[in-house]
Every structure is written in structure tokens, then in C-alpha cells.
Coordinates of C-alpha atoms in Angstrom, one line a residue:
X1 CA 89.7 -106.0 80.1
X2 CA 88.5 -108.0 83.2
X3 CA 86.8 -111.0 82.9
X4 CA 84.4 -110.5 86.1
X5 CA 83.0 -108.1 84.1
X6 CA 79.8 -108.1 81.5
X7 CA 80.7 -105.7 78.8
X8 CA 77.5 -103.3 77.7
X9 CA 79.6 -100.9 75.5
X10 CA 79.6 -99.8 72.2
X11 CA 83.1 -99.3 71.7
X12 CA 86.4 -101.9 72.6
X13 CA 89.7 -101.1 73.9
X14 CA 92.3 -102.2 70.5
X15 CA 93.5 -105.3 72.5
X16 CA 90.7 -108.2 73.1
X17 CA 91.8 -111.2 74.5
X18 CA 91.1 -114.7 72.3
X19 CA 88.9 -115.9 75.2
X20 CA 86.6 -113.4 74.7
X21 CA 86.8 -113.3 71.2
X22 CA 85.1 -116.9 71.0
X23 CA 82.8 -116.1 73.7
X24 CA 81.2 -113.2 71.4
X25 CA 81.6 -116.1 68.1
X26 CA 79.1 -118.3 70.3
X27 CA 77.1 -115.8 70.8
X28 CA 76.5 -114.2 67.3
X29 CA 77.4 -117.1 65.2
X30 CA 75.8 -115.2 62.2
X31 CA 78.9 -112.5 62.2
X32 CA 81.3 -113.8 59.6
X33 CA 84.4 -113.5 62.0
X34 CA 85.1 -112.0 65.2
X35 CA 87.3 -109.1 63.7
X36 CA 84.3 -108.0 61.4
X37 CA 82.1 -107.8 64.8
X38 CA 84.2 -106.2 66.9
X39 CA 84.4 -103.7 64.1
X40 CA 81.0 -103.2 63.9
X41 CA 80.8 -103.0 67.8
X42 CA 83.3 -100.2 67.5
X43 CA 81.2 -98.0 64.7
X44 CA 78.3 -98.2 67.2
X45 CA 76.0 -101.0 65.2
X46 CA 76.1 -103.7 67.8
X47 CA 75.3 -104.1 71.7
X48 CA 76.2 -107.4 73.3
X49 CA 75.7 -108.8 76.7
X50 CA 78.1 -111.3 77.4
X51 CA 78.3 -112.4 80.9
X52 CA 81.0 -113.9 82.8
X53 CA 80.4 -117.7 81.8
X54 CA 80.3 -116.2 78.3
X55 CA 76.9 -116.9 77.2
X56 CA 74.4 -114.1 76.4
X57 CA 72.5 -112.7 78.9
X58 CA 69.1 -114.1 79.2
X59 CA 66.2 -112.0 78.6
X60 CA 67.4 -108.9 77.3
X61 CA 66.0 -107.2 74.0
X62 CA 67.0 -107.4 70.4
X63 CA 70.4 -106.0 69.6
X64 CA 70.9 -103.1 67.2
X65 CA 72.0 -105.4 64.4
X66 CA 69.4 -107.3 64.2
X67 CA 67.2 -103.9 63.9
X68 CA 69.1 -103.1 61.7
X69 CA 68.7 -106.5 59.5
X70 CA 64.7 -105.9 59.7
X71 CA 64.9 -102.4 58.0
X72 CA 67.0 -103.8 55.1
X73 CA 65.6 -106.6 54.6
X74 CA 63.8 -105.6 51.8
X75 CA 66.9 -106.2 49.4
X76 CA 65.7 -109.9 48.7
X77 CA 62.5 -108.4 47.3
X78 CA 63.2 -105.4 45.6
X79 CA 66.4 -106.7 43.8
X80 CA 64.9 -109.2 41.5
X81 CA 61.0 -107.4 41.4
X82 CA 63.1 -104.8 40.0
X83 CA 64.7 -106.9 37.6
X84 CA 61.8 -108.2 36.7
X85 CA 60.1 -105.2 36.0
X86 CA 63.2 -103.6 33.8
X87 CA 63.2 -106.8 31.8
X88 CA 59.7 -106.8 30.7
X89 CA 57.6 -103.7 31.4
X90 CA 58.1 -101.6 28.2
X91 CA 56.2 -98.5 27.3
X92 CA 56.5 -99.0 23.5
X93 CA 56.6 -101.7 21.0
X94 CA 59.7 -102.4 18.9
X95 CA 59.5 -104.5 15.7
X96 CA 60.9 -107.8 16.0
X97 CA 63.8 -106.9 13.8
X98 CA 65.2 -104.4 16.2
X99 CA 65.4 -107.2 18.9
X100 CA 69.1 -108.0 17.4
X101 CA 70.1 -104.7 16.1
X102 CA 67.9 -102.2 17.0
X103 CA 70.0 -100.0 19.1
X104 CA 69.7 -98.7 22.8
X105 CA 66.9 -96.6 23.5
X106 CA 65.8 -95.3 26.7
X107 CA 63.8 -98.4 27.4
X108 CA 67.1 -100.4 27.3
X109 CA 69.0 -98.1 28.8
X110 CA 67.3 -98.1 32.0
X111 CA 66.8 -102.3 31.7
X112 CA 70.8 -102.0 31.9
X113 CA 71.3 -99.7 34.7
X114 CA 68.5 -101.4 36.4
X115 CA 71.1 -104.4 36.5
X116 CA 74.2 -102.5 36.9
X117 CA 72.5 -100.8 39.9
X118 CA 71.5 -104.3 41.0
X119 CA 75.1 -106.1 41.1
X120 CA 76.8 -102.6 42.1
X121 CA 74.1 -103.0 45.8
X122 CA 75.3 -106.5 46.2
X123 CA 79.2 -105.6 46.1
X124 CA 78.7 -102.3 48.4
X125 CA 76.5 -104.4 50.7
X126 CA 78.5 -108.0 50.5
X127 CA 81.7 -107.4 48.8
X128 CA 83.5 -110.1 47.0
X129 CA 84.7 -112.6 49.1
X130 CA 84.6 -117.0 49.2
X131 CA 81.6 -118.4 50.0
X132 CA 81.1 -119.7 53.9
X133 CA 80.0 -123.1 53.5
X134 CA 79.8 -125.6 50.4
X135 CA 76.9 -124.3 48.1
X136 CA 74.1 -126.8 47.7
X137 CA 74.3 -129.0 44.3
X138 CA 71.9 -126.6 42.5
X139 CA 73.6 -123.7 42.6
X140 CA 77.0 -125.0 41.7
X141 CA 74.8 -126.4 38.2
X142 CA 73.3 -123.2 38.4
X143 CA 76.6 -121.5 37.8
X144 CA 77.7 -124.1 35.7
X145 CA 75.1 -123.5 33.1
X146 CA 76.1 -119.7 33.3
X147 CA 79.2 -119.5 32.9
X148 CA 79.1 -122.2 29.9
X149 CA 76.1 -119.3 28.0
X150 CA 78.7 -116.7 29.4
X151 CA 81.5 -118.4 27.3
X152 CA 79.6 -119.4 24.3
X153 CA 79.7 -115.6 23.3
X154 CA 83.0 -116.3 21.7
X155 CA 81.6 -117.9 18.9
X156 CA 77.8 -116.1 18.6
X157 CA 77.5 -114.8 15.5
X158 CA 76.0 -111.9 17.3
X159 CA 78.3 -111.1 19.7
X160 CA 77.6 -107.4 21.0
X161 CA 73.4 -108.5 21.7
X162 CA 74.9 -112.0 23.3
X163 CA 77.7 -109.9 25.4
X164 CA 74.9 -108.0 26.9
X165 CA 72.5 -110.8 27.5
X166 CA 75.4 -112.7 29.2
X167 CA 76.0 -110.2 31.9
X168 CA 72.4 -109.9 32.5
X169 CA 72.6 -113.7 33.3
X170 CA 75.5 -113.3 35.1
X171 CA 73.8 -110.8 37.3
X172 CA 70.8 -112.7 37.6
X173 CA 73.3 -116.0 38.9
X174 CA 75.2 -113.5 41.5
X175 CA 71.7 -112.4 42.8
X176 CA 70.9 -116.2 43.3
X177 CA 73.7 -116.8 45.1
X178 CA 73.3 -114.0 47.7
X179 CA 69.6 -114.8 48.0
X180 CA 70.6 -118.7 48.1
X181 CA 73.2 -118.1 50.9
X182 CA 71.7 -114.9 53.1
X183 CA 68.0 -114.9 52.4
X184 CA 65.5 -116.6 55.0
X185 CA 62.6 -117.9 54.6
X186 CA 60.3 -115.0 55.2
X187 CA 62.3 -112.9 53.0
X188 CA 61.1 -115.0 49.9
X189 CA 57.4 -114.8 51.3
X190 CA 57.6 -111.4 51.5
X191 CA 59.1 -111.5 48.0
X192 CA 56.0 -113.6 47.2
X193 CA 53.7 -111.4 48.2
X194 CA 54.8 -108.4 46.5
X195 CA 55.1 -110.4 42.8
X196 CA 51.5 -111.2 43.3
X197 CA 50.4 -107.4 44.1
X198 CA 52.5 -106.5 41.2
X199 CA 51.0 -109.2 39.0
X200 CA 47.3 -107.9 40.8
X201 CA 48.0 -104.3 39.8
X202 CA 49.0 -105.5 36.3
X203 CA 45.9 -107.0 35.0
X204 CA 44.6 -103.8 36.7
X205 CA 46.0 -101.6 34.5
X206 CA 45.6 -103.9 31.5
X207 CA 41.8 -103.7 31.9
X208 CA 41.6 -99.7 32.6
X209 CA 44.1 -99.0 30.2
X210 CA 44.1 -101.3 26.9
X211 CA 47.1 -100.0 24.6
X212 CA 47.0 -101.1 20.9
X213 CA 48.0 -105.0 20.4
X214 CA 49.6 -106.2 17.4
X215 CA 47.1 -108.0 14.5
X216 CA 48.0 -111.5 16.2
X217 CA 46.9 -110.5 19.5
X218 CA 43.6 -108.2 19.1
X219 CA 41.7 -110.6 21.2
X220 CA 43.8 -111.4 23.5
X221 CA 44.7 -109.8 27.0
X222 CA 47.7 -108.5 28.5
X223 CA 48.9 -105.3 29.9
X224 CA 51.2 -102.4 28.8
X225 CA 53.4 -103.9 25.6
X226 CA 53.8 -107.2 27.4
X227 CA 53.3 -110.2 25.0
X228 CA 50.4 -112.6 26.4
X229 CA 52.5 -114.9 26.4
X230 CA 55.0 -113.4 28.9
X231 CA 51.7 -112.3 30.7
X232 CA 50.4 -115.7 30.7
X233 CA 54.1 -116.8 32.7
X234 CA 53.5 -114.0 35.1
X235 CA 50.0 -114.7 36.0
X236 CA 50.6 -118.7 36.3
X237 CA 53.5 -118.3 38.7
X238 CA 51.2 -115.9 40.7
X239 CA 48.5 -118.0 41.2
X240 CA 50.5 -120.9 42.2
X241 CA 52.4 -118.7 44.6
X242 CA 48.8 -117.3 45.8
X243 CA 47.5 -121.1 46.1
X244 CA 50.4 -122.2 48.5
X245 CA 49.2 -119.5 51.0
X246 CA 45.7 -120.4 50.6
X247 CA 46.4 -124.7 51.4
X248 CA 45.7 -125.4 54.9
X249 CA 48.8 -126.0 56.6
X250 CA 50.7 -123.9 53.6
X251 CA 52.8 -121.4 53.8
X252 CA 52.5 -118.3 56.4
X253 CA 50.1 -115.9 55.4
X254 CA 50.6 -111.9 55.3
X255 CA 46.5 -111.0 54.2
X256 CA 43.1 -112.5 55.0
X257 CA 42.0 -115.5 53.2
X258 CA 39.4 -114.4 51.7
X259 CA 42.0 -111.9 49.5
X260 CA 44.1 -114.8 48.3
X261 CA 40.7 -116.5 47.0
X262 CA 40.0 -113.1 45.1
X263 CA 43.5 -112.8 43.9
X264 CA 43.4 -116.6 42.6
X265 CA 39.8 -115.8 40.8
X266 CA 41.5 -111.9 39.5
X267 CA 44.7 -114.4 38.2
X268 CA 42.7 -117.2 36.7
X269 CA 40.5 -115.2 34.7
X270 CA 43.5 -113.1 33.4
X271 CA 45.4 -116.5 32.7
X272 CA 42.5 -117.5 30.9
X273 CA 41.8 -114.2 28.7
X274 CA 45.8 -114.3 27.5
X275 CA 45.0 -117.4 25.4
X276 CA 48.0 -118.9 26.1
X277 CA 47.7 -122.3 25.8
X278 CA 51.2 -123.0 26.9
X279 CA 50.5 -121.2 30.4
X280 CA 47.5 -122.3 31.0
X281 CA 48.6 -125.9 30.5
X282 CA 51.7 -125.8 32.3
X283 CA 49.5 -123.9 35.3
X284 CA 47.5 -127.0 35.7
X285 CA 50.1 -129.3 35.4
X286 CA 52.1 -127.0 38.5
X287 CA 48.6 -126.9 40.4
X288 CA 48.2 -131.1 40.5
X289 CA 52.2 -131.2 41.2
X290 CA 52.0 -129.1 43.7
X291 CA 48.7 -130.3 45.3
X292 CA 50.0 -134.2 44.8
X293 CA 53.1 -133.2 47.4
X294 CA 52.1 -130.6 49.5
X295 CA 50.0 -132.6 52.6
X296 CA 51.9 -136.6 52.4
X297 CA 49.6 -139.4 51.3
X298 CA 46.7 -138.4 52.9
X299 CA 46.2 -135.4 51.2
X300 CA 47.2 -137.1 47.7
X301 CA 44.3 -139.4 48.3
X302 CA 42.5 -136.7 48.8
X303 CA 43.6 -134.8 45.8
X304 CA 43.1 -137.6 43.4
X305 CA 39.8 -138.6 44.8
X306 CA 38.2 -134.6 44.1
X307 CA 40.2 -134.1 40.7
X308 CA 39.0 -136.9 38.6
X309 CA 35.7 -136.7 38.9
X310 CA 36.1 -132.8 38.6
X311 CA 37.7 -133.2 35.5
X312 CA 35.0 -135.6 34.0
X313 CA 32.7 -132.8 35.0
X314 CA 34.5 -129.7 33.9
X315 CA 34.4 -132.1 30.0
X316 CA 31.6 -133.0 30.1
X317 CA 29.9 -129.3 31.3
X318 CA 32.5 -126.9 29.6
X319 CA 34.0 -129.8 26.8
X320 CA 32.6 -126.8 23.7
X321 CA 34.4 -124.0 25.5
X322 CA 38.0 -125.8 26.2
X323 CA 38.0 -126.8 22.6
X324 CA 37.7 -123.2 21.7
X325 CA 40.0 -122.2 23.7
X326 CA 42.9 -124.8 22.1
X327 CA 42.1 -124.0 19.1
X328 CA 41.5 -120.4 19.4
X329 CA 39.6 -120.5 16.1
X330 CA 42.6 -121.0 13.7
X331 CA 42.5 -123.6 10.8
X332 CA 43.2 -127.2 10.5
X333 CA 46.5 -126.6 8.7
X334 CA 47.7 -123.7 11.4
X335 CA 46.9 -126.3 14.0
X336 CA 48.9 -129.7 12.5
X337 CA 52.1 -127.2 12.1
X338 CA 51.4 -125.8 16.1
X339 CA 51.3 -122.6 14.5
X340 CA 54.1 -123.1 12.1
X341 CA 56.6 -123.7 14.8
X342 CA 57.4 -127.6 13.2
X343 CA 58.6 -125.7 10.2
X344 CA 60.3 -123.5 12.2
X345 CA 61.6 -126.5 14.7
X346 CA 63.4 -127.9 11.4
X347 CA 65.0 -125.3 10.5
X348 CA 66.4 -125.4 14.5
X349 CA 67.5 -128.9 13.6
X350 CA 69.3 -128.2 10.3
X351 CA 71.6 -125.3 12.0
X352 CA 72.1 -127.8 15.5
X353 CA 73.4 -130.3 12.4
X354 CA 76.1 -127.8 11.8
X355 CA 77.5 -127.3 15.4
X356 CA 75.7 -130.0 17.3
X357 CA 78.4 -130.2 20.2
X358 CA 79.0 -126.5 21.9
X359 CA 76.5 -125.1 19.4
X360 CA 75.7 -121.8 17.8
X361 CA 76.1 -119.4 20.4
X362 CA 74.2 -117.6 23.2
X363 CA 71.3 -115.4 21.5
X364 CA 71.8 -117.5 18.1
X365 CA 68.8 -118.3 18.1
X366 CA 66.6 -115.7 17.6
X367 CA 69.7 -113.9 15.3
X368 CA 69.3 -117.3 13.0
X369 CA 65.4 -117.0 13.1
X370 CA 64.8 -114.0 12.3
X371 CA 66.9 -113.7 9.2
X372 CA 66.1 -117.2 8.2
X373 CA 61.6 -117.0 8.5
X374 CA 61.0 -114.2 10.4
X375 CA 60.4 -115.5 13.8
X376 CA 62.5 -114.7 16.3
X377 CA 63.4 -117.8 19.1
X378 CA 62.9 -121.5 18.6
X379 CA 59.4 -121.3 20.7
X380 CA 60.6 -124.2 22.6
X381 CA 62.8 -124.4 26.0
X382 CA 65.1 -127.4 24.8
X383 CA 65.3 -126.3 20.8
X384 CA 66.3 -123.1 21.4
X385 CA 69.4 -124.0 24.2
X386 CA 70.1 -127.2 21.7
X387 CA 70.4 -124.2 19.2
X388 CA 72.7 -122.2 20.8
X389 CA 74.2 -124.5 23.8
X390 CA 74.4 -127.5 21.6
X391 CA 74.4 -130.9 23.2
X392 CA 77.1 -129.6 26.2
X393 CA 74.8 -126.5 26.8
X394 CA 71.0 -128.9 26.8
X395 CA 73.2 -131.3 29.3
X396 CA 73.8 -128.8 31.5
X397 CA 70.1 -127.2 31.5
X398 CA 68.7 -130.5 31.5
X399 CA 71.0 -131.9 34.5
X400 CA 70.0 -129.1 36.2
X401 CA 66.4 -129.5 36.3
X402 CA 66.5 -132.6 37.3
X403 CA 68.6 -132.1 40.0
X404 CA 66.5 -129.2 41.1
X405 CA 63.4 -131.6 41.2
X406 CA 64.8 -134.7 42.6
X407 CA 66.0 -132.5 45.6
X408 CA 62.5 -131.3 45.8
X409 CA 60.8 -134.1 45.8
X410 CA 63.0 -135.3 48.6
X411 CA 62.1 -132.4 50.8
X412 CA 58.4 -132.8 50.2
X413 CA 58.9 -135.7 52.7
X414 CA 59.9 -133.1 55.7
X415 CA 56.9 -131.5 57.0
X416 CA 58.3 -128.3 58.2
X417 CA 59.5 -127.6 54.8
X418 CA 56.6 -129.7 52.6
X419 CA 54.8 -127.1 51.2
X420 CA 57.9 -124.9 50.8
X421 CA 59.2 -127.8 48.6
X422 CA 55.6 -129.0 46.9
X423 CA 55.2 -125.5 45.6
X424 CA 58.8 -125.0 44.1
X425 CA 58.2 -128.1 42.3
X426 CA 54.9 -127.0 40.8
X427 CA 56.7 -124.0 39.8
X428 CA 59.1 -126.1 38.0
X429 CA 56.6 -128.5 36.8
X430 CA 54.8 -124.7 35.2
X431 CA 58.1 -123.9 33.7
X432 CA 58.8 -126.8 31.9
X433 CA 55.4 -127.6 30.4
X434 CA 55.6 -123.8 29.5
X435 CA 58.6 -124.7 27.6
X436 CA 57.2 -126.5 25.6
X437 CA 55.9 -123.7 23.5
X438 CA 58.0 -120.8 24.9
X439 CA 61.6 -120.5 24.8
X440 CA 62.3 -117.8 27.3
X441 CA 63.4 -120.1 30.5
X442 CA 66.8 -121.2 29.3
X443 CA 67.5 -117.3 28.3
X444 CA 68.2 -114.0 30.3
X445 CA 66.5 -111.4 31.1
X446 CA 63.1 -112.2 31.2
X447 CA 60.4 -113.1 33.9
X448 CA 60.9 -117.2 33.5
X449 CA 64.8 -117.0 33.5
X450 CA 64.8 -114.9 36.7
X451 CA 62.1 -116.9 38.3
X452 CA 64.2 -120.3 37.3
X453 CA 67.0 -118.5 39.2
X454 CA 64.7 -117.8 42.3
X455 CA 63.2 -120.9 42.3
X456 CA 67.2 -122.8 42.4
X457 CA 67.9 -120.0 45.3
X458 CA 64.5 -121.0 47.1
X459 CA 65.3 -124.2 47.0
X460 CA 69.2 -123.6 48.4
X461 CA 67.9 -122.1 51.4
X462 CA 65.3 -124.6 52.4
X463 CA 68.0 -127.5 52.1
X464 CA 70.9 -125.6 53.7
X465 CA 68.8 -124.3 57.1
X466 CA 67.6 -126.1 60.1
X467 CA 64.1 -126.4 60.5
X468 CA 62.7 -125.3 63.9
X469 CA 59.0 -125.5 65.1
X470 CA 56.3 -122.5 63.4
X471 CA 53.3 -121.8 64.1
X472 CA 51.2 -122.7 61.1
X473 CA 47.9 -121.6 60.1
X474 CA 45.5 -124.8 60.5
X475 CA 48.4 -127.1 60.9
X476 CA 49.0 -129.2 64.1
X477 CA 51.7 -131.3 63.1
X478 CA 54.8 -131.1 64.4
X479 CA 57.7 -130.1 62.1
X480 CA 61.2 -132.4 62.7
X481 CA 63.7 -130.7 63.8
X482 CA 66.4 -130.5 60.6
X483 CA 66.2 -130.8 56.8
X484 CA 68.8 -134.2 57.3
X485 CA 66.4 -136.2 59.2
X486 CA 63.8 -136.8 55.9
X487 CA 62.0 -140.0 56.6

């Protein structure tokens, strides 16, 4: 091959000189190696330009590849929505006995192969092969939490339910990583986007078509055989998600304003009728996180300045109604045990006693429960992994919060990136508080383990890129130029 030439060919001769190859690596830095381009060239899926001082040529339209990219660039979306959706959409209700030992239905069977289908797409489309750069420090505590629940299966005392849950989370942490080390931005607003139309369409179908509720729940929404409470988690991370496209300067927007408001009015109300006290506190706590970061100072000022006296108001004009909402009419004695879960909290402490270091085992929990009182889960974020990580498995979770937050918090103070950061840090801050009555974030499988997962892959991706200039809607400040430079 002659060098005087541009080459505009879709196929190369076997030999290519090492010049050339390092003049097609500047060019598409995103290929992992010259050999895999020039192998793609050859199959027909790439067109370059390179001219003789081995730059691209100026001007000329989007290569094949990258058309290619935009068509498939729906795998960071449907992937976890879809595990999602197989993890907590049933059709039918199952006593809480079967949760341990029920056996596999066709509910279960297709929550599996949604999984299996899941990690099988990521090896035909990725393969197997050492990460490209150092992963950031969330995601190697991210994986470090795994595989420590992946290994605690040896000593579960209920090892087949454990062995399954395990490689659900597993699945979940090898979905992370691609998403933390592949995804872009927009591909997580898109993602956005389509949990808050699923979320939409939800309490849709919950208000056309109520389906019996249990005794405890008869005045309480939700949809399908979703527990309020999981509901409650769905439609708090949707409305925070909702609110960062709705803050001036926030995040891009894909519909009108005036639909995000409705959305925000559709969520709240749902969040409300759930009666889930957990999500409805751990929603306001994300909302003031995420407004207290997401415009600097100024718009913390601003912030505190509207919300106190908003919240004397809202006591003083709605102080009957929030009561009866906390209490949700149940008695004095129900109320000083939270809904008996002190009793069942000392029970959690009594079997940490007996293995208080590595713990009881991944799913022990709910096995040690439900045979114990009847319950099934500690109800609580750090009982339940105290219960079944022990003191390594709560470091580990706990560690990784905190890190998590911390790095958030730091990129609040890079505009380009602010609001990206502000609202992954209210979704933390909603998590957590959460917690504090639910035990599902430190599990597998369900909405607030995956969304944990998203949130440490979110986070990856806004610390590992450079930030260039985007056009923002109502924002006229101008974004520095890379994550490092946070003043």
C-alpha cells in the first residue's frame, strides 16, 4: 500500500504497514486495538478516511460503525429494565413460605432466563476479556461486596435459594461493569426515561386494574402483585429521576416540560397512596439532597430560603393529615414496636451473636425469619447484611456507600457534571433512608439492588469521562473542560 494514497475501502490487503496502523489508532481511538478494526474494516462495518498526514479527513459524514452504535444502543436500557421487570412483576401471589422452598414455577423460570439471557448478550456482544483502564474505586467495592455474598453461600444454611440469588447478583455486577465502562451519558438518560414511562404505565394499570391485595394491604395502592412497598421504591426513584430533568440547568430533556410536571404530580400521588412511610421519607430526604447540590451555593440559598417556610406551612396547613398518614391508624402498641420489627430486630441480634464475624450466610435472613416469627427479611438494610454478611459483609456495604457518596459529593462541584452527580446522591440519600425500614438494597434481585448497581455504574461513567461543552436547557454556564479539574 502507497502512502500518497487516502484509503476509502472496505476491505485491506493481509499486510498493513505499522505506520498506518497507528495512523487509523489516532483516528478511532475507541477500537480496542488496531487488529480488531482492521477486522471489522474487512467484514465491511467500517469506512475510514485517512489522508496522507494521517489524520481524518475533515468534513466527511459518520462512519458505518458509529451507525451502527446508534441502532444498538439500546442494550444499556433494555438490559437492566428487563431485569427489573423479571425480578418484580409477578402475575400471582405466592405465600411467604414458598419464598425459601417453594419451587420453580413459570414466574421464576422466566425471572432466571431473563438473567441468563442477560449475561449470555453481554459475552456474545463483549466477550470476556481484562478491562482497558483501571476501574473507578466504586466498582472495584462494588465487586468486592459481590463476590464476598457470592462466597458466603458456602456456609448458608439455605444453600440452593442462596446459589441462585448469588448469580443473580453476580449478573447484576457484570451488567454494572459493562454499563460502567461502555455506556455514555445519554445512554443512562435514555435509560431514565424509559423507567419513568414504565413506572407511568404502572400506576396506570394499578388504577384500571386493581387485583386482590392481601388483609394488610386493602387500602393501600400498588399494581399487579407488587408489594407497596417495592412500589413505593419504584415510584420514589422515578420522581427524583423525573425532578432532575425538570431543574433548570438539569439534565437534557427528551419530552416537554409540562409532561415531566404531570409525571411528578401522577408519581407523587401514587407514592403517597402506597403508604409507605419508608419511601415517602427517604423521597424527601433524596429531593432536599439532591436540590441542596444540584445549582452551587446560590441555588442552596435558594433552596433553604423556599423550604423552611414551606415546611412550617405544609404543618401547620396539612399537620392532621401527615399524622395520619404515619400512623396509618394502627395502635399505640403496633407503633412503639415499628410494627413489631424491634422484636423481630432482636431476634436479628441474637443469631449475629452466633456468627458475628462472616455471618450467617447470603439469604439467611429471611430462611432464619421465617421459621423463627414468620416474617421473612430483617426489614432493615444494615440488620439484614449484619445477619447474613456479618461484621466483614456490613464493612464492605457500608465502605461502599460511603465511598459512592463522597465521590459524589465531590463531583457536585464540576458544573458540567453537577446535576448528574446531585441526583445520584439523592438517589443514594432515598436508598438509604429507605433502608431503614426495607431490607431489599443490600440483596439481589430486586428493584433497589439493581438500581444500587446503576447508580455505582452512573457514577463510574461520569468520573472516568471528559466533560466537553452541552448545550443545556436554561443554563449559560460554562462547563470545565474535564472531571480532574474540580474546584
Amino acid at each position: 500500500m502507497s502512502r500518497g494514497h487516502s484509503v476509502q475501502t472496505e476491505s485491506l490487503p493481509p499486510h498493513v504497514d505499522h505506520r498506518f496502523r497507528q495512523q487509523v489508532a489516532r483516528a478511532h481511538p475507541q477500537a480496542s486495538s488496531c487488529r480488531r478494526l482492521v477486522k471489522e474494516w474487512q467484514y465491511g462495518r467500517m469506512l475510514a478516511h485517512v489522508e496522507p498526514t494521517g489524520g481524518p479527513t475533515r468534513g466527511t459524514k459518520v462512519n458505518r460503525a458509529r451507525h451502527r452504535r446508534a441502532r444498538a444502543a439500546w442494550w444499556p436500557t433494555l438490559i437492566p429494565i428487563g431485569l427489573i421487570l423479571a425480578s418484580e412483576y409477578k402475575f400471582r401471589s405466592r405465600g411467604i413460605g414458598e419464598a425459601i422452598g417453594g419451587g420453580i414455577d413459570a414466574t421464576i423460570a422466566i425471572e432466571i432466563g431473563s438473567y441468563g439471557l442477560a449475561v449470555l448478550y453481554l459475552y456474545r456482544r463483549f466477550g470476556i476479556r481484562p478491562p482497558r483502564r483501571v476501574p473507578s474505586p466504586v466498582l472495584l467495592l462494588a465487586w468486592l461486596f459481590v463476590f464476598y455474598m457470592a462466597m458466603s453461600v458456602l456456609w448458608t444454611p439455605f444453600p440452593q435459594f442462596a446459589a441462585v440469588r448469588a448469580a443473580q447478583l453476580l449478573v447484576t455486577a457484570a451488567v454494572c461493569q459493562v454499563l460502567a465502562t461502555r455506556a455514555e451519558r445519554e445512554d443512562l438518560y435514555r435509560m431514565a426515561h424509559v423507567f419513568i414511562g414504565v413506572v407511568v404505565v404502572s400506576v396506570g394499570i394499578g388504577v384500571a386494574l386493581p387485583l386482590p391485595r392481601t388483609p394488610n394491604t386493602q387500602d393501600r395502592f400498588n399494581w399487579l402483585y407488587v408489594h407497596p412497598v417495592t412500589a413505593g421504591i419504584f415510584l420514589g426513584i422515578a420522581l427524583l429521576l423525573a425532578l432532575s430533568f425538570v431543574l433548570p440547568g438539569g439534565l437534557p430533556r427528551r419530552w416537554r416540560l409540562p409532561v415531566y410536571l404531570v409525571v411528578i404530580v401522577v408519581l407523587g400521588t401514587a407514592l403517597v397512596a402506597t403508604g409507605t412511610r419508608g419511601a415517602a421519607a427517604g423521597c424527601l430526604a433524596g429531593v432536599a439532597m439532591f436540590l441542596l447540590t444540584a445549582r452551587g451555593a446560590r441555588g442552596r440559598a435558594e433552596f433553604l430560603l423556599m423550604a423552611i417556610p414551606g415546611a412550617v406551612v405544609a404543618v401547620l396547613a396539612f399537620g392532621d393529615w401527615l399524622i395520619d398518614f404515619a400512623t396509618r391508624g394502627e395502635s399505640v402498641q403496633r407503633l412503639e414496636t415499628l410494627n413489631s420489627r424491634t422484636d423481630l430486630w432482636s431476634f436479628a441480634f441474637d443469631a449475629v451473636s452466633e456468627k458475628p464475624i462472616f455471618g450467617n450466610g447470603m439469604s439467611a435472613a429471611r430462611g432464619l425469619f421465617l421459621e423463627s416469627i414468620g416474617l421473612g427479611g430483617g426489614h432493615n438494610v444494615f440488620v439484614n447484611i449484619l445477619v447474613e454478611g456479618g461484621i466483614v459483609g456490613t464493612a464492605l456495604f457500608c465502605l461502599l456507600c460511603f465511598v459512592t457518596m463522597t465521590i459524589q459529593l465531590a463531583l457536585t462541584r464540576v458544573r458540567a457534571i453537577r446535576t448528574d452527580a446531585a441526583l445520584l446522591l439523592g438517589l443514594m440519600t432515598f436508598l438509604l433512608v429507605d433502608g431503614l425500614t426495607a431490607d431489599m438494597m443490600a440483596g439481589a434481585a430486586n428493584v433497589a439492588s439493581i438500581w444500587l448497581f446503576l447508580i455505582v455504574a452512573w457514577t463510574s461513567v461520569i468520573f472516568r469521562k471528559p466533560v466537553g461543552p452541552e448545550v443545556r436547557h436554561g443554563d449559560d454556564r460554562t462547563p470545565v473542560a474535564t472531571v480532574s479539574e474540580i474546584s
